[in-house]
mmCIF file of C-alpha atoms in Angstrom:
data_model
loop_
_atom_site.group_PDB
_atom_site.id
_atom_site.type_symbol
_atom_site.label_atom_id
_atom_site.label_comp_id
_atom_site.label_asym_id
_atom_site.label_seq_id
_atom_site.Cartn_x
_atom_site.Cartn_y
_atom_site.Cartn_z
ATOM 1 C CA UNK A 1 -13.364 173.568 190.411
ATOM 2 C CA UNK A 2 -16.967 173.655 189.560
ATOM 3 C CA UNK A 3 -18.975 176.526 190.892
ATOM 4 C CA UNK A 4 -22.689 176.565 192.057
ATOM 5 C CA UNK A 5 -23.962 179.625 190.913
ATOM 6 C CA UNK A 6 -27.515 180.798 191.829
ATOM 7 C CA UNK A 7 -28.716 183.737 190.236
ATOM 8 C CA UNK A 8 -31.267 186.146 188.682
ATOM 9 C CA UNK A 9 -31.074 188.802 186.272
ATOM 10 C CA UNK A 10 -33.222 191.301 184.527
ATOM 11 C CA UNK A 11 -32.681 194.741 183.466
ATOM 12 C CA UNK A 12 -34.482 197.565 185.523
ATOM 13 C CA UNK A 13 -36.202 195.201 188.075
ATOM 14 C CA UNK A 14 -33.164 192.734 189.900
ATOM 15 C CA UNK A 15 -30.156 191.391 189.503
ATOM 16 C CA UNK A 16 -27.747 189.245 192.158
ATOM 17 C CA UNK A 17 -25.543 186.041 191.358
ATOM 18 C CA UNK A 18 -24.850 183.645 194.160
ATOM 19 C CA UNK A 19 -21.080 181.519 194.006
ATOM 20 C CA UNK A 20 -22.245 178.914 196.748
ATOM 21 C CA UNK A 21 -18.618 177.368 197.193
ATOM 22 C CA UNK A 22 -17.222 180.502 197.828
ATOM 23 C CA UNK A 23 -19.558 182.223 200.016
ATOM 24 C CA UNK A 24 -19.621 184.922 197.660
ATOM 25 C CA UNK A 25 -22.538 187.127 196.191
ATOM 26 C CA UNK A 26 -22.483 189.957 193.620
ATOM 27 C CA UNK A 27 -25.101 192.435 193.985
ATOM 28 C CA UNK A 28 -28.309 191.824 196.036
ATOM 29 C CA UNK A 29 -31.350 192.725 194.018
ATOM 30 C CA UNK A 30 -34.621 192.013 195.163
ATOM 31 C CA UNK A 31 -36.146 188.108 195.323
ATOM 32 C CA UNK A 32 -31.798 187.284 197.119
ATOM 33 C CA UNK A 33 -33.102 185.719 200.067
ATOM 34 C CA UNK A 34 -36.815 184.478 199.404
ATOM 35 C CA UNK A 35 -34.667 182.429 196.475
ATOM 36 C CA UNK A 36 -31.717 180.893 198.489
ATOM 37 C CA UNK A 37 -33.420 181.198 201.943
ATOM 38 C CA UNK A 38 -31.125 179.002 204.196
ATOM 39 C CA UNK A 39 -28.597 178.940 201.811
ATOM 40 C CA UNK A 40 -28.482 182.926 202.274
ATOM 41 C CA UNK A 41 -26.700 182.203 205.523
ATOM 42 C CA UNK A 42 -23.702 180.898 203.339
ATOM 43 C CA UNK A 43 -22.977 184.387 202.121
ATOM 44 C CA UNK A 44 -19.858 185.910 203.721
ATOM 45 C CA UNK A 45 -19.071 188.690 201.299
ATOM 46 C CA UNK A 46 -20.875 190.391 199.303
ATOM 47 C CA UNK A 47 -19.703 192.828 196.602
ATOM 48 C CA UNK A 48 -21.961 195.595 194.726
ATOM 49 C CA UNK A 49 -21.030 197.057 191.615
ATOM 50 C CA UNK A 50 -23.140 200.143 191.991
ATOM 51 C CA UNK A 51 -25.985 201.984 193.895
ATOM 52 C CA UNK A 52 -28.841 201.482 190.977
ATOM 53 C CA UNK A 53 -32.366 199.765 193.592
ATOM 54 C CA UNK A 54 -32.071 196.789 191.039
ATOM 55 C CA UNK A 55 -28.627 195.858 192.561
ATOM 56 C CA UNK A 56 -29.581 196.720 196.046
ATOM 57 C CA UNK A 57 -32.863 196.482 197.331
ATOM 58 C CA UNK A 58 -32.542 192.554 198.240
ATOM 59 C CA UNK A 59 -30.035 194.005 201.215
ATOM 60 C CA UNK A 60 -32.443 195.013 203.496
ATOM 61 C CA UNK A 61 -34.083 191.182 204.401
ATOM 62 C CA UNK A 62 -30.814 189.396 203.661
ATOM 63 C CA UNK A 63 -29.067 191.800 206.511
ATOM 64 C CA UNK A 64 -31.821 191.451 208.748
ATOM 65 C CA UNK A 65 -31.654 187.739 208.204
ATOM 66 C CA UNK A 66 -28.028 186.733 208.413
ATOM 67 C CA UNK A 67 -26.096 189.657 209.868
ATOM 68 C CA UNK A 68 -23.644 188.156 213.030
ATOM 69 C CA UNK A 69 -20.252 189.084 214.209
ATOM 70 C CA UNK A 70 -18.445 190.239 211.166
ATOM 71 C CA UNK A 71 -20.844 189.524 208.837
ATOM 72 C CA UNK A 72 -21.618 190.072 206.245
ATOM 73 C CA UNK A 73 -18.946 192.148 204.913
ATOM 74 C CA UNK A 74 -21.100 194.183 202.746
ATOM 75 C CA UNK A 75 -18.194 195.748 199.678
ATOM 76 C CA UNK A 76 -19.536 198.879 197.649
ATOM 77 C CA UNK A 77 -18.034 201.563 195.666
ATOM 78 C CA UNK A 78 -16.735 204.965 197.592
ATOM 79 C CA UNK A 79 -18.538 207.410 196.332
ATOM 80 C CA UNK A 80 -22.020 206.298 196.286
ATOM 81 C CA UNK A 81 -23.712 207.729 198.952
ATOM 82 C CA UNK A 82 -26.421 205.310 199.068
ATOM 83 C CA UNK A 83 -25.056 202.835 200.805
ATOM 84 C CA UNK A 84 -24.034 205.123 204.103
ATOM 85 C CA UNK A 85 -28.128 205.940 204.068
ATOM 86 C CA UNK A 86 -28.662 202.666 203.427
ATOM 87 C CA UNK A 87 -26.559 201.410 206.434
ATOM 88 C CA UNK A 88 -28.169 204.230 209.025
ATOM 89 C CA UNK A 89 -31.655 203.218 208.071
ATOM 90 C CA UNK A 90 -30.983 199.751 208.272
ATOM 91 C CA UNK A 91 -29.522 200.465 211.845
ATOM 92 C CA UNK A 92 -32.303 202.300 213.043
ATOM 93 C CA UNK A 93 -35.159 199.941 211.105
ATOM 94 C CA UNK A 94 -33.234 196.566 212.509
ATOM 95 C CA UNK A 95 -31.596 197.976 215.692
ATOM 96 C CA UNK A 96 -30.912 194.354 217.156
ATOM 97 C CA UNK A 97 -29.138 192.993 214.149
ATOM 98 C CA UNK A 98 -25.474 193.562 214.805
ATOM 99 C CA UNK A 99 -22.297 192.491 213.111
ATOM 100 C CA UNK A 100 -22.502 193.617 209.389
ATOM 101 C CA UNK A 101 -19.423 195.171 208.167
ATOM 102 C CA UNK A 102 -19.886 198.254 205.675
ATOM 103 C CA UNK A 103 -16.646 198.577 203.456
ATOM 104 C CA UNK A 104 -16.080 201.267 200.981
ATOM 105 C CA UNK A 105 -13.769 200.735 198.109
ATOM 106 C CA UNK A 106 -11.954 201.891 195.105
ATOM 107 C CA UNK A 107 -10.716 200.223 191.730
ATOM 108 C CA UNK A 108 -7.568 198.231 192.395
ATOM 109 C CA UNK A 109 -7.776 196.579 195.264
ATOM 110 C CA UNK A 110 -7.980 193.059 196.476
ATOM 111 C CA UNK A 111 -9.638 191.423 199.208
ATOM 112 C CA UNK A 112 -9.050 187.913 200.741
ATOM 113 C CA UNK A 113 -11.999 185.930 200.952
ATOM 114 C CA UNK A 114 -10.694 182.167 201.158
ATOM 115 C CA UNK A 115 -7.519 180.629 200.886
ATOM 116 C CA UNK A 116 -5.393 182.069 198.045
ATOM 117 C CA UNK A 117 -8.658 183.393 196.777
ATOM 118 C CA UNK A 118 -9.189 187.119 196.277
ATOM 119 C CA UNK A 119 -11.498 189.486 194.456
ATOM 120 C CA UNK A 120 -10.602 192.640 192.871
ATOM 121 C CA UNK A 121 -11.995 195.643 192.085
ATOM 122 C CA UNK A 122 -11.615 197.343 188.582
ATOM 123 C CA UNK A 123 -13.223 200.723 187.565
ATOM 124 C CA UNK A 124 -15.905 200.793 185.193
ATOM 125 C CA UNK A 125 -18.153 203.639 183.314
ATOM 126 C CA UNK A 126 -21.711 202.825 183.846
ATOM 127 C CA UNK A 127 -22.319 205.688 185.764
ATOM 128 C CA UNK A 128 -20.202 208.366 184.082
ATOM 129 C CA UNK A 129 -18.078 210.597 186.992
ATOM 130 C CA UNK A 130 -14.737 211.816 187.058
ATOM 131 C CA UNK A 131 -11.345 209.910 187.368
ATOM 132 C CA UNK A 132 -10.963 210.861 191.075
ATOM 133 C CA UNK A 133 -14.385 209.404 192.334
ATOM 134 C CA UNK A 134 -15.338 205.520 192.361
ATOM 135 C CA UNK A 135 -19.025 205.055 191.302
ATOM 136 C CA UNK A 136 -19.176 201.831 189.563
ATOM 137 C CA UNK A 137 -17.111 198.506 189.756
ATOM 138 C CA UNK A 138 -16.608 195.444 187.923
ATOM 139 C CA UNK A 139 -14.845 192.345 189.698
ATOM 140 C CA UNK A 140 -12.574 189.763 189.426
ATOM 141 C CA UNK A 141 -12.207 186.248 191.493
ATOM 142 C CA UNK A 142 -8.619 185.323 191.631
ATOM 143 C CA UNK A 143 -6.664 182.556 192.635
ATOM 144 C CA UNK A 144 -3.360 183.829 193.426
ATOM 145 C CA UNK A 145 -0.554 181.470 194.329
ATOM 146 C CA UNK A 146 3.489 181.900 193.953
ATOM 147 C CA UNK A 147 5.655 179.649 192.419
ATOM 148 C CA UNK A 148 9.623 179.164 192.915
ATOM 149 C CA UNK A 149 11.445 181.139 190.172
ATOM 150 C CA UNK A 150 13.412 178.810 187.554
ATOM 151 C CA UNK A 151 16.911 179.489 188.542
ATOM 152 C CA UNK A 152 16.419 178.456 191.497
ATOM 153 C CA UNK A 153 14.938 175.017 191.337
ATOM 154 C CA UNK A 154 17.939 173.059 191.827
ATOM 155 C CA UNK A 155 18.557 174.296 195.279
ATOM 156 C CA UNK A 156 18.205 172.946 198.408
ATOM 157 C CA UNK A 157 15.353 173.689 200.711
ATOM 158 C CA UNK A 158 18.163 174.681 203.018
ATOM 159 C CA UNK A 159 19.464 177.170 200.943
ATOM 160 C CA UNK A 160 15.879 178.592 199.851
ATOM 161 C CA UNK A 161 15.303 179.104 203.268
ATOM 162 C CA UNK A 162 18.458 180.808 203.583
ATOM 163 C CA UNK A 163 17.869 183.137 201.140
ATOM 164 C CA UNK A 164 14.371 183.523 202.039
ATOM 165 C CA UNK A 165 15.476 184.476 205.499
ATOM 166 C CA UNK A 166 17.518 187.235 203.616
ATOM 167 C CA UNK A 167 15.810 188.873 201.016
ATOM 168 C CA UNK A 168 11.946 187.842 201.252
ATOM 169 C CA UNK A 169 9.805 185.281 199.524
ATOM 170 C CA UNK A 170 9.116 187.540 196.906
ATOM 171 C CA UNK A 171 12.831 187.560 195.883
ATOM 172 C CA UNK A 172 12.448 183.781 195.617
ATOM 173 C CA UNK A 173 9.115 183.303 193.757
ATOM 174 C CA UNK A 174 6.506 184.887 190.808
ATOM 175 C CA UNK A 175 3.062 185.391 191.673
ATOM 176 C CA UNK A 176 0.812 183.022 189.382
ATOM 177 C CA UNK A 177 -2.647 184.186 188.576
ATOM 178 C CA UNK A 178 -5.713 182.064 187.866
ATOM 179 C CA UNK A 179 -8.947 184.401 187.261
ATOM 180 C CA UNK A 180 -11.844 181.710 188.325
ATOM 181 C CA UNK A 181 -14.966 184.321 187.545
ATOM 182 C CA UNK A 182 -15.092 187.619 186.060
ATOM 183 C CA UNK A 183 -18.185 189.730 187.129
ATOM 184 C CA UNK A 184 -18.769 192.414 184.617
ATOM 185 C CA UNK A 185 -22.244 194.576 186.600
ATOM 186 C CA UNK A 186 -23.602 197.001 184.559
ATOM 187 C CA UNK A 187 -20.944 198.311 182.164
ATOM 188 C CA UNK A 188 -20.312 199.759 178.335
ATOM 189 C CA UNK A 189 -18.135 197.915 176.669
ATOM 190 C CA UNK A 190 -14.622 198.523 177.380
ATOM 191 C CA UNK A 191 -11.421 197.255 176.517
ATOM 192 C CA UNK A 192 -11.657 193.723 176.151
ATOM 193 C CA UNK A 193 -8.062 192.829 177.642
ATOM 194 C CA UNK A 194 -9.448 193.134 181.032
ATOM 195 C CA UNK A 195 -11.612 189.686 180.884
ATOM 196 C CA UNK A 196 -8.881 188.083 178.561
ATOM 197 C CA UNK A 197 -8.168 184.080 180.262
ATOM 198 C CA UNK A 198 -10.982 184.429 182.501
ATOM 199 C CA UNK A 199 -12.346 180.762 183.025
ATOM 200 C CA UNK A 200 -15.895 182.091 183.709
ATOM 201 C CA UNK A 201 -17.220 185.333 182.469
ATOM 202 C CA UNK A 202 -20.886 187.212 183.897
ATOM 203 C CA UNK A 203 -21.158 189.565 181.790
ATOM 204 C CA UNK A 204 -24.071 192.010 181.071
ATOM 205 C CA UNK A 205 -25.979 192.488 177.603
ATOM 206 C CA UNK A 206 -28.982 194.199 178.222
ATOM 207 C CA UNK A 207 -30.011 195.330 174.907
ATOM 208 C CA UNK A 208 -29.597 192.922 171.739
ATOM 209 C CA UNK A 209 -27.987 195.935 169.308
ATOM 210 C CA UNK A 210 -27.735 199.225 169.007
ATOM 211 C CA UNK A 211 -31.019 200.691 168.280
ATOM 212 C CA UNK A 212 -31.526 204.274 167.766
ATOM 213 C CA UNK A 213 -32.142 206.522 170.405
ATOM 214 C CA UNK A 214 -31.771 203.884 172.680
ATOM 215 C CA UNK A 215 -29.513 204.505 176.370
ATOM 216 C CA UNK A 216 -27.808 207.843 175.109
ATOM 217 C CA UNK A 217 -29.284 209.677 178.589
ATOM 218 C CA UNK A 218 -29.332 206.660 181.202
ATOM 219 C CA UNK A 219 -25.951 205.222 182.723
ATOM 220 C CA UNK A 220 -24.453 203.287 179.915
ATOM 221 C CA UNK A 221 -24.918 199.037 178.840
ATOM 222 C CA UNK A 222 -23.440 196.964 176.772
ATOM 223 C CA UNK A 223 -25.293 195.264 173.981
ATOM 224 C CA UNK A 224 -25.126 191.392 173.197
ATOM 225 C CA UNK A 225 -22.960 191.722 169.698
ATOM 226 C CA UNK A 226 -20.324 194.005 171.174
ATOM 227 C CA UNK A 227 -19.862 190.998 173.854
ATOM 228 C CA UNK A 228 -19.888 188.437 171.669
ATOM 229 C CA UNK A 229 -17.322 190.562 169.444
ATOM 230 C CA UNK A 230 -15.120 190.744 172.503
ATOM 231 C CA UNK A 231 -15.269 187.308 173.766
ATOM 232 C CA UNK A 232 -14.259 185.933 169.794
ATOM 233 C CA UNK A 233 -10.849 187.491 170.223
ATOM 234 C CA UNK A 234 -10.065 186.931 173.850
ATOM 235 C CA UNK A 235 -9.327 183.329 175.685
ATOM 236 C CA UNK A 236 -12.318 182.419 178.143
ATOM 237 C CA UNK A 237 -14.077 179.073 179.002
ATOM 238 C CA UNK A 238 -17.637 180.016 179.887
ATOM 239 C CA UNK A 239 -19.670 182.697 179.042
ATOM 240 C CA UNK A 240 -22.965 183.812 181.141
ATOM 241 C CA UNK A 241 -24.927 186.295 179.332
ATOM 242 C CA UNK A 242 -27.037 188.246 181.973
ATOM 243 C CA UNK A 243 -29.042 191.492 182.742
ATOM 244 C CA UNK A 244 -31.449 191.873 179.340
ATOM 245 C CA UNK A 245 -34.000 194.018 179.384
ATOM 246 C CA UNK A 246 -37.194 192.509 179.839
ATOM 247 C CA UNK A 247 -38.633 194.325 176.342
ATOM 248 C CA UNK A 248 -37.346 190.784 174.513
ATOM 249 C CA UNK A 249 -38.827 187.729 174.560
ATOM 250 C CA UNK A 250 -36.976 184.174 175.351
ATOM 251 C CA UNK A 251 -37.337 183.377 171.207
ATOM 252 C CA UNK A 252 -35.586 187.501 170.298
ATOM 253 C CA UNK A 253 -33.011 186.591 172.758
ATOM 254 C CA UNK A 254 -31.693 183.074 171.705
ATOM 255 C CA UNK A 255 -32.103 183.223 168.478
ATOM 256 C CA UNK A 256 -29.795 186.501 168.814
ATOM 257 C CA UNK A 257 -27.100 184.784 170.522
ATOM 258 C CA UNK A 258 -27.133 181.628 168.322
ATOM 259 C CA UNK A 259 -26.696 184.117 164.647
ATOM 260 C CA UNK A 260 -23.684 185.926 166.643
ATOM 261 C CA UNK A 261 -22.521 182.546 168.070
ATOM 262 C CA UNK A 262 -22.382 181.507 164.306
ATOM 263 C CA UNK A 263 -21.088 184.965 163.005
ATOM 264 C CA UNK A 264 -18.193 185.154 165.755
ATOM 265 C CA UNK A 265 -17.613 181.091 165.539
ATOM 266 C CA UNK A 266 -17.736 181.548 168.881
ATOM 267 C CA UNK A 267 -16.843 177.646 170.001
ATOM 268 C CA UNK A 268 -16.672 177.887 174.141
ATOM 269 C CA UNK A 269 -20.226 177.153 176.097
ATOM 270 C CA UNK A 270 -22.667 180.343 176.070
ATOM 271 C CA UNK A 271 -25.320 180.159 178.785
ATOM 272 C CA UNK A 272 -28.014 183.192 179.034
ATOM 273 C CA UNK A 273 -29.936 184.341 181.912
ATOM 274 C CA UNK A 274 -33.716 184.997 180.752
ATOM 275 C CA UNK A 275 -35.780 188.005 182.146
ATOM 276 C CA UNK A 276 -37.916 187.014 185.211
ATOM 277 C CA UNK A 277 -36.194 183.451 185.842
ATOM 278 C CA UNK A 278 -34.063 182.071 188.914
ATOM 279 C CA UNK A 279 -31.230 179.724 187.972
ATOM 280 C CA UNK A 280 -30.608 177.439 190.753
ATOM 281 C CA UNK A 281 -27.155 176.865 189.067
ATOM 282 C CA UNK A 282 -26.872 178.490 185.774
ATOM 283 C CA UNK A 283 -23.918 175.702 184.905
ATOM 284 C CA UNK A 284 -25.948 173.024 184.998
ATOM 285 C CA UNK A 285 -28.810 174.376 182.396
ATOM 286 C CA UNK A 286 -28.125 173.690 178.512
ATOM 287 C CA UNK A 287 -25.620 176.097 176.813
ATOM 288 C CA UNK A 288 -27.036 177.740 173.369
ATOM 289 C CA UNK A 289 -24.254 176.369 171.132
#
């Protein structure tokens, strides 16, 4: 399926991405609804990565603007205690808007949002806390289906029903997994299985290399070689380059990604988000290579 995805992204000042077919938005930084405006009634779930007012601030007029009866349903990591403010000022500043749904959650879990489609949550370390609390996520959109097991394919629908009846449907079938969009938020570079066969990666690279001195206090980024380094030795489609810091120009930044395109041989489509520029779909702008 081809996705519509609206976004903007710059380091420090804003970052949300908008999947239009899915109802689906990650983060909410500032500029959310005075980009999509109607279309910001299309947005069902949202999922935040962490509490950082980049990712956030845009929550306020897209809540007062579209919240009704169950939605949205508003997903953010446990332990940031931003977003419980967050919810009782919004209560108190927009007393008549009812419906929105504020969900805590950890790493590992999954969350239906239409059809077989889920996302799920995975831990990351951009805000550095210990194992037991859940600060900062990265997600996953997944199209889970299950398929009939091998041996028995030459039965009749009689039987599988039989023995579905018996022992369960999970006796009788595998669970196949399709990752659609991988979502990376604000993250260091971790292991790189975790995006391996993704069709479309969003991933962050806010600074172009490592310079000195650079990030060693502040929560922790990735920089643009160590994801184009990962994405040489793992199977993806697409990749969308996102969050740089606006301290590069639009010349520093593609001419970056075209000498590690060439010294990864990086061969799938590489698209890049520039600071201070809306995408109305990001898929349908030129790819670097």
């Amino acid at each position: 399926m081809n996705y519509t995805i609206t976004c903007y992204s710059t380091a420090l000042f804003s970052t949300w991405f908008f999947i239009e077919e899915l109802g689906l938005l990650f983060d909410a930084g500032d500029g959310l609804t005075s980009k999509l405006l109607q279309k910001s009634r299309k947005i069902k779930e949202v999922f935040i990565t962490h509490a950082d007012r980049d990712h956030i601030t845009g929550l306020t007029q897209f809540n007062q603007l579209n919240a009704r009866a169950g939605y949205p349903k508003i997903f953010y990591p446990k332990d940031c205690g931003s977003f419980p403010a967050l919810q009782s000022f919004l209560e108190k500043f927009d007393p008549h808007v009812k419906g929105t749904q504020w969900i805590p959650i950890k790493e590992q879990m999954a969350f239906k949002i239409k059809g077989n489609i889920y996302v799920e949550s995975i831990r990351n370390e951009h805000v550095p806390t210990n194992k037991e609390r859940t600060k900062s996520l990265s997600y996953k959109v997944v199209n889970k289906k299950r398929k009939l097991k091998q041996e028995f394919a030459n039965l009749s629908g009689k039987e599988i029903a039989k023995i579905s009846k018996e022992k369960g449907k999970d006796f009788l079938t595998n669970e196949i997994r399709e990752v659609l969009i991988g979502y990376s938020g604000d993250t260091p570079m971790e292991e790189y299985e975790r995006w391996d066969q993704t069709k479309i990666l969003i991933h962050e690279s806010t600074f172009l290399n490592k310079e000195v001195g650079l990030n060693t206090h502040a929560n922790k980024h990735s920089t643009l070689e160590e994801v184009m380094k990962m994405v040489s030795v793992i199977k993806i489609e697409k990749l969308i380059l996102s969050h740089f810091s606006s301290r590069y120009s639009k010349e520093e930044i593609d001419s970056s990604i075209r000498e590690q395109i060439k010294k990864y041989n990086i061969k799938i489509p590489v698209y890049r988000i520039l600071p201070g520029i809306s995408y109305d779909n990001i898929l349908e702008e030129d790819y670097l290579n």
